[in-house]
mmCIF file of C-alpha atoms and ligand atoms in Angstrom:
data_model
loop_
_atom_site.group_PDB
_atom_site.id
_atom_site.type_symbol
_atom_site.label_atom_id
_atom_site.label_comp_id
_atom_site.label_asym_id
_atom_site.label_seq_id
_atom_site.Cartn_x
_atom_site.Cartn_y
_atom_site.Cartn_z
ATOM 1 C CA MET A 1 -31.678 121.400 -19.264
ATOM 2 C CA THR A 2 -31.107 120.431 -15.750
ATOM 3 C CA PRO A 3 -28.674 117.595 -15.346
ATOM 4 C CA GLU A 4 -31.867 115.461 -14.362
ATOM 5 C CA LEU A 5 -33.919 116.391 -17.357
ATOM 6 C CA GLN A 6 -30.382 115.897 -19.573
ATOM 7 C CA GLU A 7 -30.013 112.258 -18.047
ATOM 8 C CA LEU A 8 -33.457 111.465 -19.179
ATOM 9 C CA PHE A 9 -33.447 113.026 -22.297
ATOM 10 C CA ASP A 10 -29.837 111.140 -23.083
ATOM 11 C CA ALA A 11 -31.827 107.788 -22.220
ATOM 12 C CA ALA A 12 -34.777 108.463 -24.419
ATOM 13 C CA LEU A 13 -32.362 109.717 -27.394
ATOM 14 C CA ALA A 14 -30.567 106.746 -26.867
ATOM 15 C CA ALA A 15 -33.641 104.407 -27.072
ATOM 16 C CA GLN A 16 -35.077 106.091 -29.953
ATOM 17 C CA ALA A 17 -32.134 104.784 -31.689
ATOM 18 C CA ASN A 18 -33.635 101.536 -31.396
ATOM 19 C CA ALA A 19 -36.910 102.134 -31.983
ATOM 20 C CA HIS A 20 -38.531 99.272 -34.406
ATOM 21 C CA ALA A 21 -40.927 101.578 -36.332
ATOM 22 C CA PRO A 22 -40.662 100.535 -40.094
ATOM 23 C CA TYR A 23 -44.422 101.406 -40.684
ATOM 24 C CA SER A 24 -44.866 104.485 -39.112
ATOM 25 C CA HIS A 25 -41.436 105.675 -39.949
ATOM 26 C CA TYR A 26 -42.031 107.547 -36.319
ATOM 27 C CA PRO A 27 -39.600 106.387 -34.051
ATOM 28 C CA VAL A 28 -40.098 107.530 -30.414
ATOM 29 C CA GLY A 29 -38.019 107.089 -27.257
ATOM 30 C CA ALA A 30 -38.886 107.329 -23.610
ATOM 31 C CA ALA A 31 -37.294 107.579 -20.248
ATOM 32 C CA VAL A 32 -38.954 107.532 -16.788
ATOM 33 C CA ARG A 33 -36.920 108.241 -13.465
ATOM 34 C CA SER A 34 -38.411 106.038 -10.619
ATOM 35 C CA SER A 35 -38.644 106.969 -7.069
ATOM 36 C CA SER A 36 -35.214 105.264 -6.429
ATOM 37 C CA GLY A 37 -33.551 107.441 -8.975
ATOM 38 C CA LYS A 38 -32.833 105.057 -11.774
ATOM 39 C CA VAL A 39 -33.595 105.742 -15.122
ATOM 40 C CA TYR A 40 -35.282 103.266 -17.207
ATOM 41 C CA ALA A 41 -35.766 103.912 -21.227
ATOM 42 C CA GLY A 42 -37.807 102.215 -23.913
ATOM 43 C CA CYS A 43 -38.635 102.791 -27.615
ATOM 44 C CA ASN A 44 -41.821 102.057 -29.758
ATOM 45 C CA VAL A 45 -42.265 98.819 -30.619
ATOM 46 C CA GLU A 46 -44.218 97.967 -34.164
ATOM 47 C CA ASN A 47 -45.513 94.874 -35.391
ATOM 48 C CA ALA A 48 -46.680 93.681 -38.975
ATOM 49 C CA ALA A 49 -49.914 93.122 -37.326
ATOM 50 C CA TYR A 50 -50.568 96.676 -36.228
ATOM 51 C CA PRO A 51 -52.398 96.743 -33.165
ATOM 52 C CA GLN A 52 -49.926 94.463 -31.555
ATOM 53 C CA GLY A 53 -47.363 97.337 -31.477
ATOM 54 C CA TRP A 54 -46.335 99.467 -28.327
ATOM 55 C CA CYS A 55 -45.407 102.574 -27.678
ATOM 56 C CA ALA A 56 -42.103 104.031 -25.984
ATOM 57 C CA GLU A 57 -43.529 104.865 -22.848
ATOM 58 C CA ALA A 58 -45.072 101.668 -22.678
ATOM 59 C CA SER A 59 -41.102 99.776 -22.953
ATOM 60 C CA ALA A 60 -39.848 102.216 -20.407
ATOM 61 C CA ILE A 61 -42.830 101.384 -17.742
ATOM 62 C CA ALA A 62 -42.246 97.554 -18.546
ATOM 63 C CA ALA A 63 -38.760 97.960 -17.947
ATOM 64 C CA MET A 64 -39.297 99.972 -14.685
ATOM 65 C CA VAL A 65 -41.895 97.454 -13.142
ATOM 66 C CA SER A 66 -39.457 94.662 -14.444
ATOM 67 C CA ALA A 67 -37.116 95.631 -12.266
ATOM 68 C CA GLY A 68 -39.220 95.968 -9.317
ATOM 69 C CA GLU A 69 -40.131 99.823 -9.225
ATOM 70 C CA ARG A 70 -43.312 101.140 -8.895
ATOM 71 C CA ARG A 71 -43.375 104.926 -8.757
ATOM 72 C CA ILE A 72 -42.283 107.020 -11.513
ATOM 73 C CA THR A 73 -41.113 110.759 -10.315
ATOM 74 C CA ALA A 74 -40.832 112.300 -14.223
ATOM 75 C CA VAL A 75 -41.274 111.236 -18.035
ATOM 76 C CA VAL A 76 -39.457 112.233 -21.083
ATOM 77 C CA THR A 77 -41.151 111.472 -24.318
ATOM 78 C CA LEU A 78 -38.760 112.235 -27.378
ATOM 79 C CA SER A 79 -39.914 112.199 -30.915
ATOM 80 C CA SER A 80 -38.696 113.663 -34.196
ATOM 81 C CA GLY A 81 -40.802 115.819 -36.747
ATOM 82 C CA PRO A 82 -41.742 119.357 -36.745
ATOM 83 C CA ILE A 83 -44.774 119.328 -34.516
ATOM 84 C CA MET A 84 -44.475 118.299 -30.800
ATOM 85 C CA GLY A 85 -45.151 114.687 -29.757
ATOM 86 C CA THR A 86 -46.963 114.058 -26.286
ATOM 87 C CA CYS A 87 -47.809 110.996 -24.883
ATOM 88 C CA CYS A 88 -50.739 109.178 -26.319
ATOM 89 C CA GLY A 89 -54.006 108.995 -24.529
ATOM 90 C CA GLY A 90 -53.292 105.204 -23.274
ATOM 91 C CA CYS A 91 -49.826 105.939 -22.340
ATOM 92 C CA ARG A 92 -50.903 108.748 -20.024
ATOM 93 C CA GLN A 93 -53.251 106.151 -18.398
ATOM 94 C CA LYS A 94 -50.242 103.961 -17.962
ATOM 95 C CA ILE A 95 -48.425 106.746 -16.296
ATOM 96 C CA ARG A 96 -51.028 107.685 -14.070
ATOM 97 C CA GLU A 97 -51.182 103.855 -12.761
ATOM 98 C CA PHE A 98 -47.431 104.783 -11.487
ATOM 99 C CA ALA A 99 -47.105 108.532 -10.808
ATOM 100 C CA ASP A 100 -48.821 111.431 -8.838
ATOM 101 C CA LEU A 101 -50.688 114.111 -10.778
ATOM 102 C CA ASP A 102 -47.906 116.676 -10.163
ATOM 103 C CA VAL A 103 -45.242 114.224 -12.020
ATOM 104 C CA PRO A 104 -43.619 116.362 -15.066
ATOM 105 C CA ILE A 105 -43.954 114.834 -18.360
ATOM 106 C CA HIS A 106 -41.456 116.840 -20.866
ATOM 107 C CA SER A 107 -41.989 116.567 -24.464
ATOM 108 C CA CYS A 108 -38.776 116.425 -26.542
ATOM 109 C CA GLY A 109 -37.456 116.996 -30.095
ATOM 110 C CA PRO A 110 -34.130 115.634 -31.227
ATOM 111 C CA GLU A 111 -32.999 119.267 -30.375
ATOM 112 C CA GLY A 112 -33.856 119.143 -26.717
ATOM 113 C CA LEU A 113 -37.009 120.194 -24.546
ATOM 114 C CA ARG A 114 -40.131 121.583 -26.384
ATOM 115 C CA ARG A 115 -42.551 121.588 -23.511
ATOM 116 C CA SER A 116 -43.046 120.573 -19.889
ATOM 117 C CA PHE A 117 -46.479 119.482 -18.893
ATOM 118 C CA THR A 118 -47.826 117.830 -15.437
ATOM 119 C CA LEU A 119 -49.377 114.548 -15.529
ATOM 120 C CA GLN A 120 -52.651 116.410 -14.140
ATOM 121 C CA GLU A 121 -52.527 118.686 -17.499
ATOM 122 C CA LEU A 122 -52.424 116.090 -19.725
ATOM 123 C CA LEU A 123 -54.808 113.725 -18.039
ATOM 124 C CA PRO A 124 -57.410 115.840 -16.154
ATOM 125 C CA PHE A 125 -60.178 114.118 -14.155
ATOM 126 C CA SER A 126 -58.527 110.833 -14.495
ATOM 127 C CA PHE A 127 -59.145 107.495 -13.293
ATOM 128 C CA GLY A 128 -56.736 105.695 -10.939
ATOM 129 C CA PRO A 129 -55.899 103.262 -8.413
ATOM 130 C CA GLU A 130 -57.524 105.017 -5.783
ATOM 131 C CA ASN A 131 -60.873 105.032 -7.308
ATOM 132 C CA LEU A 132 -61.275 101.289 -6.993
ATOM 133 C CA PRO A 133 -62.217 99.702 -3.423
HETATM 134 ZN ZN1 ZN B 1 -48.869 105.634 -26.281
#
């Protein structure tokens, strides 16, 4: 891993440890790097009323936006288990709001990087802010 990816991985791993996932038992951590170079992390936050929960990527994006930033330059999603976890469809769209199509999205497990994608690969023919007048 590059030092930049390692920093995102470490932030996602630390956030994963704080995940609130008592129902799925599937803790996830995510981290985004903003255009300023800062890293924002988040975890999934489940709720007894299941639809009220949200994903780790949403938490990380909310932290970035709350800090006044609007552009994502890289994403790490970190989940455990033998099958590689990628961003869900809803999170791909959430990332799309703040990222160019060539932004890398790195799917990681606890052992490290599993596979890297671009946003374009994960969300082809997407709808974005430029579609609106
Ligand atoms: Zn999601």
